[in-house]
JSON list of C-alpha atoms in Angstrom, two decimals:
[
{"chain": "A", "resi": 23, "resn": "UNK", "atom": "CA", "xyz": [157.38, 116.82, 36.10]},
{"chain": "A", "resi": 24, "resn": "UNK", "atom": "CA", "xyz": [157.11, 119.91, 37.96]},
{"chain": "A", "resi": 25, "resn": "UNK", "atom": "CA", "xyz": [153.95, 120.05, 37.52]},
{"chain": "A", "resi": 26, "resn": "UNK", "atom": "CA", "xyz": [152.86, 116.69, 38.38]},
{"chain": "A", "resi": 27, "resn": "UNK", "atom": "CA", "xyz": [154.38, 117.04, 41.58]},
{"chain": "A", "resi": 28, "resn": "UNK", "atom": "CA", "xyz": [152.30, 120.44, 42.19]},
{"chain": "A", "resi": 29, "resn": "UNK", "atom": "CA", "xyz": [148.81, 118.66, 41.50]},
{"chain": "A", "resi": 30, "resn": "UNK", "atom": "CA", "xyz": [150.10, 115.58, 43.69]},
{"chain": "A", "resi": 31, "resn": "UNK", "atom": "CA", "xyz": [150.57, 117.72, 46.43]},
{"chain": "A", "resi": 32, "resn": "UNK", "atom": "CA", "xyz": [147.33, 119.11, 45.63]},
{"chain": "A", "resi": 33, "resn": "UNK", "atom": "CA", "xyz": [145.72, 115.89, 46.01]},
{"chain": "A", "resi": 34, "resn": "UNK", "atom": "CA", "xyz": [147.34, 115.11, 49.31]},
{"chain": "A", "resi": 35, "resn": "UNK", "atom": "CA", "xyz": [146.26, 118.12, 51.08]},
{"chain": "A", "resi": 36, "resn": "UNK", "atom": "CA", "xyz": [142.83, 117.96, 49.43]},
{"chain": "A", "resi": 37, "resn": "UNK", "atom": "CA", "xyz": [142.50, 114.67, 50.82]},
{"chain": "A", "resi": 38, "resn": "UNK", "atom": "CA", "xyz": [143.93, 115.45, 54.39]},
{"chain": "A", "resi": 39, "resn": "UNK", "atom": "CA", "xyz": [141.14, 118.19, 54.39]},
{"chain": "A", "resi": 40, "resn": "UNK", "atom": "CA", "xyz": [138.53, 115.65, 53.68]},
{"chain": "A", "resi": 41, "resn": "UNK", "atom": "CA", "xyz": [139.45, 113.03, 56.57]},
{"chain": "A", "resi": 42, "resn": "UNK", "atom": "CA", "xyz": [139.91, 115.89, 58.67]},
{"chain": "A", "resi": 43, "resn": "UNK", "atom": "CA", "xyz": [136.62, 117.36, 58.34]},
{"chain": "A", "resi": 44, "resn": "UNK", "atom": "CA", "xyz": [134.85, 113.68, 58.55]},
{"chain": "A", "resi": 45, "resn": "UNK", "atom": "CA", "xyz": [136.47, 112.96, 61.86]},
{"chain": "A", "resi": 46, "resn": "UNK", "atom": "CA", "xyz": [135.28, 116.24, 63.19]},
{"chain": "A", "resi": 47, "resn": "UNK", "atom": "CA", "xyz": [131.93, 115.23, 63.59]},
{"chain": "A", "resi": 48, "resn": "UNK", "atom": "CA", "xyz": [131.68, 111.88, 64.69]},
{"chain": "A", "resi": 49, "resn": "UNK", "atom": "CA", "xyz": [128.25, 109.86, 64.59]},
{"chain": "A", "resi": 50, "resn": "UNK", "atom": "CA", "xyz": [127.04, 109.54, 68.38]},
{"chain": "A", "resi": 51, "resn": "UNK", "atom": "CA", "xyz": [126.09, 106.30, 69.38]},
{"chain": "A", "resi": 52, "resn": "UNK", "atom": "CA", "xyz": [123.10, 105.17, 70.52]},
{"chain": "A", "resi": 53, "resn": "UNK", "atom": "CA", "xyz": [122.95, 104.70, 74.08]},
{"chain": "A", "resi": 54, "resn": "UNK", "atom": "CA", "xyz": [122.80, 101.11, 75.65]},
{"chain": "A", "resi": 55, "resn": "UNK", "atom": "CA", "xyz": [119.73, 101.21, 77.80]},
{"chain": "A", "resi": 56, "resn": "UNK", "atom": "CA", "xyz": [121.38, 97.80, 79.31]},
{"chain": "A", "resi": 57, "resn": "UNK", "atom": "CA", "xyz": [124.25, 100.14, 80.11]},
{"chain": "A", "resi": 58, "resn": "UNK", "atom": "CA", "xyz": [122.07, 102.30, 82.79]},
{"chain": "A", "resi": 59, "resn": "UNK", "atom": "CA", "xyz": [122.49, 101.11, 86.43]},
{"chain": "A", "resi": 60, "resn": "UNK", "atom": "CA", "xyz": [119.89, 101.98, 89.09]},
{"chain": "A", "resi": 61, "resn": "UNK", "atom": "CA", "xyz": [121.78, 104.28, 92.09]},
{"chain": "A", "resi": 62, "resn": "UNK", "atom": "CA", "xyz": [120.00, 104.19, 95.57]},
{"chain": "A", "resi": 63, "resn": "UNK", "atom": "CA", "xyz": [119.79, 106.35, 97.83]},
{"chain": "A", "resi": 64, "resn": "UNK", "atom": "CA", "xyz": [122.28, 105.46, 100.26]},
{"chain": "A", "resi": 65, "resn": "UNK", "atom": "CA", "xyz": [120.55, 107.41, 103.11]},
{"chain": "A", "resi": 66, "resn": "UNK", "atom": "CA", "xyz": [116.73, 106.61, 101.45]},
{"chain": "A", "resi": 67, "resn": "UNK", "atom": "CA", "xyz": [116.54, 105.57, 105.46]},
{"chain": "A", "resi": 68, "resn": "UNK", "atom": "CA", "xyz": [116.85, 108.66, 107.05]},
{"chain": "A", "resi": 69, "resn": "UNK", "atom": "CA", "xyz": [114.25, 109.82, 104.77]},
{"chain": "A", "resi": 70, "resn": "UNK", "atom": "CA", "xyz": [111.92, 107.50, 105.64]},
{"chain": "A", "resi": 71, "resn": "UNK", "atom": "CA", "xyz": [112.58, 108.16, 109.11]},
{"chain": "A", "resi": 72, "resn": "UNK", "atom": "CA", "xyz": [111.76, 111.56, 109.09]},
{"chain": "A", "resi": 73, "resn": "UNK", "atom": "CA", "xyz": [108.55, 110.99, 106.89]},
{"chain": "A", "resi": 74, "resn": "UNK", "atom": "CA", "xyz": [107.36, 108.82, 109.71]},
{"chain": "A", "resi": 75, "resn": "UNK", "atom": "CA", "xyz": [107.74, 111.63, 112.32]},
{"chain": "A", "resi": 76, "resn": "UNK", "atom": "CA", "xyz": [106.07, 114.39, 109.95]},
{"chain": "A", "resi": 77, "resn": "UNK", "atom": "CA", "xyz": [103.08, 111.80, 109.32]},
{"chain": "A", "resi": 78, "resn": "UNK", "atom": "CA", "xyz": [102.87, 110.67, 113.17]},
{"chain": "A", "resi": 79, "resn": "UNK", "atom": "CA", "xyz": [102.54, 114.99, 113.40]},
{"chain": "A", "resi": 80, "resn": "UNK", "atom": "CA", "xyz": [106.04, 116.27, 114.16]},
{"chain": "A", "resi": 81, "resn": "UNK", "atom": "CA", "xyz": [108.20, 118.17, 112.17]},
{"chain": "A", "resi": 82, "resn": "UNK", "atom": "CA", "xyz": [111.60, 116.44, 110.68]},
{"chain": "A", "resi": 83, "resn": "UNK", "atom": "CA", "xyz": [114.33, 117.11, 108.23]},
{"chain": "A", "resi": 84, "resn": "UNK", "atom": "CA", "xyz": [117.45, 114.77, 106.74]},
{"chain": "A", "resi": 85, "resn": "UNK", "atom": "CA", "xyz": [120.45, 117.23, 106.00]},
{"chain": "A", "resi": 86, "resn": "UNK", "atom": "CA", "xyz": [124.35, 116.35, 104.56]},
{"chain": "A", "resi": 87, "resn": "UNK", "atom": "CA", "xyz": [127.47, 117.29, 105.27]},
{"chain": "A", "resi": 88, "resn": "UNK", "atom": "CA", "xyz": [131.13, 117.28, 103.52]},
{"chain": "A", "resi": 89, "resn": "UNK", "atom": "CA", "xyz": [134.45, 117.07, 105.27]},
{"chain": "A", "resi": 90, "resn": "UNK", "atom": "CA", "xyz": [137.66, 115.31, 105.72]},
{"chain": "A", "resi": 91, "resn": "UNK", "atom": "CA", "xyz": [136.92, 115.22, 109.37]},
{"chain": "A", "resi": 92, "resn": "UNK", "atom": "CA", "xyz": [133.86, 113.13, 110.75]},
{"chain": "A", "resi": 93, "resn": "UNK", "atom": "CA", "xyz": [132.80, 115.45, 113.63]},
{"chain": "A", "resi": 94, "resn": "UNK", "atom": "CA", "xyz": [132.59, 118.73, 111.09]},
{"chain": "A", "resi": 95, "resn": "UNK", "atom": "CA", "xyz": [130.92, 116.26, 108.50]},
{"chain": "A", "resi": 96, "resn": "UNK", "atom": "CA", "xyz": [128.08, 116.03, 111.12]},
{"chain": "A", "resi": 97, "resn": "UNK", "atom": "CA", "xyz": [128.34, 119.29, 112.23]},
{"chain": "A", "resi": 98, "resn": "UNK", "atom": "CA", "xyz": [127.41, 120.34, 108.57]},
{"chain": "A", "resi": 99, "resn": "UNK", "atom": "CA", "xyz": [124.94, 117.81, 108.34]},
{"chain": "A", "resi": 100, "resn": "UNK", "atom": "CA", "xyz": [122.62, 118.89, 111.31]},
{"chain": "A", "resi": 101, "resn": "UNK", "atom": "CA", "xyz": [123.11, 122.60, 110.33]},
{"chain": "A", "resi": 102, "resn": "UNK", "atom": "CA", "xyz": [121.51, 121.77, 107.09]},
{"chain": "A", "resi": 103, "resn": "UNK", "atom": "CA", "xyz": [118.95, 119.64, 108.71]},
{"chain": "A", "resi": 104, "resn": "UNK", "atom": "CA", "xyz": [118.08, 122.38, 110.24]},
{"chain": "A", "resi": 105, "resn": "UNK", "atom": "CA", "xyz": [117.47, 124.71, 107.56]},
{"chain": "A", "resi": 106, "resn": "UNK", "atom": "CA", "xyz": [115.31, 122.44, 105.95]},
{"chain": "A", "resi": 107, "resn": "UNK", "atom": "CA", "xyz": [113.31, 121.81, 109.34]},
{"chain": "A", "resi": 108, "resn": "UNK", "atom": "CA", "xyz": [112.43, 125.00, 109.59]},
{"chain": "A", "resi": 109, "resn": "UNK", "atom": "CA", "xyz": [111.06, 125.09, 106.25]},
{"chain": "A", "resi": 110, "resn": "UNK", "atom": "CA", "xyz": [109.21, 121.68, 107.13]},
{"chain": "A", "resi": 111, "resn": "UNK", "atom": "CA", "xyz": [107.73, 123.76, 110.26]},
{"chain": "A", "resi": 112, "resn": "UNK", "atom": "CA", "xyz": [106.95, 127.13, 108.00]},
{"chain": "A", "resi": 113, "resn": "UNK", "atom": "CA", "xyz": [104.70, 124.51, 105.54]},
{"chain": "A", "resi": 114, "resn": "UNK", "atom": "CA", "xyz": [102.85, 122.99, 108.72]},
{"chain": "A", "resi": 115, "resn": "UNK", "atom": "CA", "xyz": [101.67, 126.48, 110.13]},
{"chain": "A", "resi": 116, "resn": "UNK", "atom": "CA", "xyz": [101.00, 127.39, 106.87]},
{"chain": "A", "resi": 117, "resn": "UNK", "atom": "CA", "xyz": [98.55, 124.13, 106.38]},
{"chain": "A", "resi": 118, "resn": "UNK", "atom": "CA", "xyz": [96.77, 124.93, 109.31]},
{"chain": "A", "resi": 119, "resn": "UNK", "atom": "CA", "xyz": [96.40, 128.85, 108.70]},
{"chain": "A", "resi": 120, "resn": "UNK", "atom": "CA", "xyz": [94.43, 127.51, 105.17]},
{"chain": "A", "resi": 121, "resn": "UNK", "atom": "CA", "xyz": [92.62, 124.49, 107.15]},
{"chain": "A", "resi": 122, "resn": "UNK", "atom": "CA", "xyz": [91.33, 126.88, 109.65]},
{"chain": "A", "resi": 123, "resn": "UNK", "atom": "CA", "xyz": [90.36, 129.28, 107.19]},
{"chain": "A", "resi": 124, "resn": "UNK", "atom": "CA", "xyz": [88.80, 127.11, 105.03]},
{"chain": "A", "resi": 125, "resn": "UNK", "atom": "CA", "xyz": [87.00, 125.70, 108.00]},
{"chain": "A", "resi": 126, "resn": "UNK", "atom": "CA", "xyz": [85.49, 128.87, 109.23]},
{"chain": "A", "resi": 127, "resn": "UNK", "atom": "CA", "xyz": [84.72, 129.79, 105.60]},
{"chain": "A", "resi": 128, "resn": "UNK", "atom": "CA", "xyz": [87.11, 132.64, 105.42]},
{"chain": "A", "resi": 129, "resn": "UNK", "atom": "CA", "xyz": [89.35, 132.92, 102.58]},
{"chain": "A", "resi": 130, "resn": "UNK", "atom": "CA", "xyz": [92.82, 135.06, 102.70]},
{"chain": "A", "resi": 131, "resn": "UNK", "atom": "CA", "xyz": [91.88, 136.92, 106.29]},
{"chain": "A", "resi": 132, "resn": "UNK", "atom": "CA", "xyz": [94.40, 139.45, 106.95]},
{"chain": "A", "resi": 133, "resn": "UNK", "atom": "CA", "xyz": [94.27, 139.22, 110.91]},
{"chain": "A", "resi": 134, "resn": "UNK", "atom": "CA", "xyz": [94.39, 135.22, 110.67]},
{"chain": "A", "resi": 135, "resn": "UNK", "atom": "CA", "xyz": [97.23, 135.35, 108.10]},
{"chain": "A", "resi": 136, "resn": "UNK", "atom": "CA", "xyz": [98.83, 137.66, 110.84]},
{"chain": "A", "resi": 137, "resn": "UNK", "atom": "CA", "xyz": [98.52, 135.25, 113.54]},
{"chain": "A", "resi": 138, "resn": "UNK", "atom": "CA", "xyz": [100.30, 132.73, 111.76]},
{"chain": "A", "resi": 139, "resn": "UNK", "atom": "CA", "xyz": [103.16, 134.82, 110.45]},
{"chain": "A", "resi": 140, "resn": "UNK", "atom": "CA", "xyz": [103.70, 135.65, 113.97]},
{"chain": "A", "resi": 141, "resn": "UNK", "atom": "CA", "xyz": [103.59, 132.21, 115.17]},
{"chain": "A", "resi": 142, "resn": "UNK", "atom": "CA", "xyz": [105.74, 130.81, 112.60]},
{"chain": "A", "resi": 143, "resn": "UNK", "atom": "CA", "xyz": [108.89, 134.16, 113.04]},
{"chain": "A", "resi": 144, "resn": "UNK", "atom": "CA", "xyz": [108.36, 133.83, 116.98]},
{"chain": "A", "resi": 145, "resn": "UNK", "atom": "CA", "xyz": [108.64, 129.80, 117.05]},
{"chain": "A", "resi": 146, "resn": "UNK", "atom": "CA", "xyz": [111.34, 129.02, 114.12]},
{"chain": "A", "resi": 147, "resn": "UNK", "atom": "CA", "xyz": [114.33, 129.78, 116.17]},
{"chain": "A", "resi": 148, "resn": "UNK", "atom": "CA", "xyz": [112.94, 128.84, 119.61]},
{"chain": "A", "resi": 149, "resn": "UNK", "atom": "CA", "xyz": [111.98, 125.22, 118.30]},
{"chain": "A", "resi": 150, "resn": "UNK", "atom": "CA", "xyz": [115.03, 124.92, 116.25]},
{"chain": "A", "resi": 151, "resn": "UNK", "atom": "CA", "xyz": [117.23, 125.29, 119.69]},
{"chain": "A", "resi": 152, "resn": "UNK", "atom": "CA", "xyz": [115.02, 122.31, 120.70]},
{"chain": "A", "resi": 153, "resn": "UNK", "atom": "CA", "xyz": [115.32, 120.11, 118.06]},
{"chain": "A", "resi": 154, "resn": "UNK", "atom": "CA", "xyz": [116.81, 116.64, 118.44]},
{"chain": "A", "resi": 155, "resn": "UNK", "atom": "CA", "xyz": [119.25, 115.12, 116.32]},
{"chain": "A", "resi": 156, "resn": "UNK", "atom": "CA", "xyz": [117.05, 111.66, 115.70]},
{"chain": "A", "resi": 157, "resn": "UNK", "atom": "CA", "xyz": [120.12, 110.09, 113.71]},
{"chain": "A", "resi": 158, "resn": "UNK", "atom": "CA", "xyz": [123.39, 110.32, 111.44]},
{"chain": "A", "resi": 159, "resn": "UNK", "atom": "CA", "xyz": [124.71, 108.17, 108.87]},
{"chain": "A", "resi": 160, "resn": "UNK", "atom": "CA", "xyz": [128.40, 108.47, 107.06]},
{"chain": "A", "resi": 161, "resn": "UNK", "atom": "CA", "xyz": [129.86, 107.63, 104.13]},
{"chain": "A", "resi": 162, "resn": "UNK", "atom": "CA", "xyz": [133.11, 107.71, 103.73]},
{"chain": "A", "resi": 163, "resn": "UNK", "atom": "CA", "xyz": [135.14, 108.00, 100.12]},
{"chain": "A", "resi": 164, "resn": "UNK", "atom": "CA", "xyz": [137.38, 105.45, 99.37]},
{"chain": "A", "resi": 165, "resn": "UNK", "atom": "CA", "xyz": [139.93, 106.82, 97.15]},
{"chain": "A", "resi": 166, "resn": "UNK", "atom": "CA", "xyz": [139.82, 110.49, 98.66]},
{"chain": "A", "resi": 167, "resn": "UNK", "atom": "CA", "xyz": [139.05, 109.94, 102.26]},
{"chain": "A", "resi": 168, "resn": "UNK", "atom": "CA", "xyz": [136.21, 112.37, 102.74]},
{"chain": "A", "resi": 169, "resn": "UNK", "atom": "CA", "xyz": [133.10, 111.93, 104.73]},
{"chain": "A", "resi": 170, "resn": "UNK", "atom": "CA", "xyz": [129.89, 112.40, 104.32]},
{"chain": "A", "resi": 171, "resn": "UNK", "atom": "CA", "xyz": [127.29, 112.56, 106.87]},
{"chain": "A", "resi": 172, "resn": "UNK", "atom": "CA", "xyz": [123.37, 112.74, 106.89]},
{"chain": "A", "resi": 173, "resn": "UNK", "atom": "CA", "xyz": [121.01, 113.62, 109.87]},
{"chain": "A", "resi": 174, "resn": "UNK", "atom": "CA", "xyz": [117.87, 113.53, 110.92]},
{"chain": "A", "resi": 175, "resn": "UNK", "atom": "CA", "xyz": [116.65, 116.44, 113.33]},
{"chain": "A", "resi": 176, "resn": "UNK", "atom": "CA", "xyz": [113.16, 116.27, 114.34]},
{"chain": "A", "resi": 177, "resn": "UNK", "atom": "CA", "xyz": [110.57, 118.11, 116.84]},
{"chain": "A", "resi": 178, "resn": "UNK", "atom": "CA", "xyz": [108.57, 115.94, 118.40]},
{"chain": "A", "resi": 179, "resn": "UNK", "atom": "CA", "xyz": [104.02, 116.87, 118.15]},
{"chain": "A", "resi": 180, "resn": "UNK", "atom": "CA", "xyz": [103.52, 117.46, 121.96]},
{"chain": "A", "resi": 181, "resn": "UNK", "atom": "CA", "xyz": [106.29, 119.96, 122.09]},
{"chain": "A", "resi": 182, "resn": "UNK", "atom": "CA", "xyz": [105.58, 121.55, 118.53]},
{"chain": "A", "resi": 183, "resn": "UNK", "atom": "CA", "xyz": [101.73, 121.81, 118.60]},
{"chain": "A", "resi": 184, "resn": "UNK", "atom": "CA", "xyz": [101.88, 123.20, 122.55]},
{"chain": "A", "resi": 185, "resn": "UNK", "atom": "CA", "xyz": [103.98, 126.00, 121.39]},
{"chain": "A", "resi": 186, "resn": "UNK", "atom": "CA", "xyz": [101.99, 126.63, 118.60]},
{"chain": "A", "resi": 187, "resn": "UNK", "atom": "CA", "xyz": [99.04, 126.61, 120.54]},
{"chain": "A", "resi": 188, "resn": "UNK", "atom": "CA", "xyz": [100.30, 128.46, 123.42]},
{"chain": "A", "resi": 189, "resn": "UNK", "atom": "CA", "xyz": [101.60, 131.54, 121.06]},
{"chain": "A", "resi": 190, "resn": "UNK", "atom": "CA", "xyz": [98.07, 131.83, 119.67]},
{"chain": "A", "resi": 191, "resn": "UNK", "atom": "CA", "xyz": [96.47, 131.79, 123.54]},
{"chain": "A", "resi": 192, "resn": "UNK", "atom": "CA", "xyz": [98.90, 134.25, 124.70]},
{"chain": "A", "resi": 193, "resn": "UNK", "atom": "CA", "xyz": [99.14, 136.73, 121.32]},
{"chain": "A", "resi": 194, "resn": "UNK", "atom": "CA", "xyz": [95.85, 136.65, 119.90]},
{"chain": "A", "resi": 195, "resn": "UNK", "atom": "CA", "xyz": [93.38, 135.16, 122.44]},
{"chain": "A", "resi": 196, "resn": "UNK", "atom": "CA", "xyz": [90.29, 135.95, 120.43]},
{"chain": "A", "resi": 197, "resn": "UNK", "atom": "CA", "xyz": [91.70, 133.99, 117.69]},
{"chain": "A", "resi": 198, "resn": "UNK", "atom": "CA", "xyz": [92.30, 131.37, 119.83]},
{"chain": "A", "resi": 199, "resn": "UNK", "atom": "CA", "xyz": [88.99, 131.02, 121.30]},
{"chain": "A", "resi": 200, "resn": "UNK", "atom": "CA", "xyz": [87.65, 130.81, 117.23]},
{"chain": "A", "resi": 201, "resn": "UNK", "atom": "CA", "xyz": [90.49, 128.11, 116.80]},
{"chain": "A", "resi": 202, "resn": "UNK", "atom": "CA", "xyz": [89.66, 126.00, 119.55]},
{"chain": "A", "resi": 203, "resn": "UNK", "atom": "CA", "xyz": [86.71, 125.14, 117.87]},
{"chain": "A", "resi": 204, "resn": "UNK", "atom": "CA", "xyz": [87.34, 123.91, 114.86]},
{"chain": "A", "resi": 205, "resn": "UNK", "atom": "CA", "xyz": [88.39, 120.49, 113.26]},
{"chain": "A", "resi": 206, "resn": "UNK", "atom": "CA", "xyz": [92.27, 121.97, 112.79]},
{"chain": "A", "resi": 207, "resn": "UNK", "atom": "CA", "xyz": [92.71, 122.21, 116.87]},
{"chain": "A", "resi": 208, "resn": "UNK", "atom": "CA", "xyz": [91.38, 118.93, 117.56]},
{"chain": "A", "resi": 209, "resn": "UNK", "atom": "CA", "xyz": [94.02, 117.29, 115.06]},
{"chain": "A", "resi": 210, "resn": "UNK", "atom": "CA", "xyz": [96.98, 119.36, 117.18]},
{"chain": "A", "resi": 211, "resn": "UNK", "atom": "CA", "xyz": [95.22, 117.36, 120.36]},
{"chain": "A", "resi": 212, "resn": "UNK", "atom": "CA", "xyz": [95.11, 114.23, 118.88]},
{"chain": "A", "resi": 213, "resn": "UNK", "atom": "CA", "xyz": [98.25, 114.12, 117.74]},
{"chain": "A", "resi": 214, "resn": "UNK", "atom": "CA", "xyz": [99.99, 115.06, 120.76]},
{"chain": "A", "resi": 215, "resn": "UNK", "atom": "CA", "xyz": [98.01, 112.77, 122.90]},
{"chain": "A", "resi": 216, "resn": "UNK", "atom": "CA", "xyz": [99.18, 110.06, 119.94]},
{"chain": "A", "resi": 217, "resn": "UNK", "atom": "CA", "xyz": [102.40, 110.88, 120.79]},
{"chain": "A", "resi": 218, "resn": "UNK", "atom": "CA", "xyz": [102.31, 110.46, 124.86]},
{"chain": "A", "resi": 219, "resn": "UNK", "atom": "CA", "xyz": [100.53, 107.01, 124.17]},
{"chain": "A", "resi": 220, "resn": "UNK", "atom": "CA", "xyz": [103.60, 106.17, 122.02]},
{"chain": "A", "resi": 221, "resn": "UNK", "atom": "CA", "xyz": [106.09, 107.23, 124.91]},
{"chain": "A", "resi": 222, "resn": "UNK", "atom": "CA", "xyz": [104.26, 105.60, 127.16]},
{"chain": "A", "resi": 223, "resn": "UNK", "atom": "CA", "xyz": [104.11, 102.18, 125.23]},
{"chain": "A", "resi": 224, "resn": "UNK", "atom": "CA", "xyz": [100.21, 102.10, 124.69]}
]
């Protein structure tokens, strides 16, 4: 009897191992493709806001913010517009420093590359203290209470391309003179007098 009892026992464990071991790797089910929902971009305007101003030959950035209050959500917002704008201004200087190369048939010219380094370290913080905050968005969370903001800081062509233009004239005026004649400067002009025709409703 004694014994029966031990291999019954035996059994029972046995089989508690087995279930055990099968329920420790469950099959993973196949993902409902019905189940995916399509999420946009609840500040998708912004974006396309600032696109317009980069195309029409400004400089623009959309940044966000986090923060139980509104005023700091913004606040965080435009300082990470910000950051990005001055990448978005690095990537235009760079574009013409290559176009103007490219144009004069020079390739990877140490005293042009220097001119535009210069231009780009001496403008990034002077145009950033100019920039305008173009517009801001919230969002606020329902079930925590948090905010978040997006903005749109821009610099508009006449007052971006002039400074670029006038830090060539007054640092490297040779340069300039070489500049002035190629298809690159004429693009600065046109867009900024695109721009005044725009302000002035033409």
């Amino acid at each position: 009897m004694k014994r029966f009892m031990f291999f019954a026992l035996i059994l029972v464990i046995a089989s508690a191992l087995m279930i055990s071991c099968g329920s420790s790797n469950p099959k993973v089910a196949a993902s409902d493709p019905g189940a995916m929902e399509v999420i946009e971009d609840p500040f998708q305007d912004l974006t396309d806001l600032a696109n317009k101003i980069i195309e029409s030959g400004g400089v623009a950035a959309v940044g966000q913010g986090t923060s139980a209050r509104q005023d700091l959500a913004k606040k965080k917002a435009v300082t990470d517009a910000m950051g990005n704008l001055a990448q978005v201004f690095n990537t235009k200087v760079q574009r013409l420093n290559k176009s103007f190369q490219e144009e004069i048939g020079s390739a990877n010219d140490s005293e042009i590359n220097e001119a535009f380094t210069t231009v780009t370290k001496t403008l990034t913080s002077q145009l950033l203290r100019g920039a305008v905050t173009k517009k801001v968005k919230f969002l606020r969370n329902k079930e925590t209470g948090q905010i978040t903001a997006a903005a749109v800081v821009a610099i508009d062509p006449k007052t971006l391309n002039q400074s670029i233009l006038d830090e060539l004239q007054n640092k490297k005026p040779q340069l300039y003179q070489r500049f002035r004649a190629t298809k690159a400067y004429e693009e600065l002009k046109k867009e900024m007098e695109d721009y005044e025709k725009q302000q002035q409703g033409f």
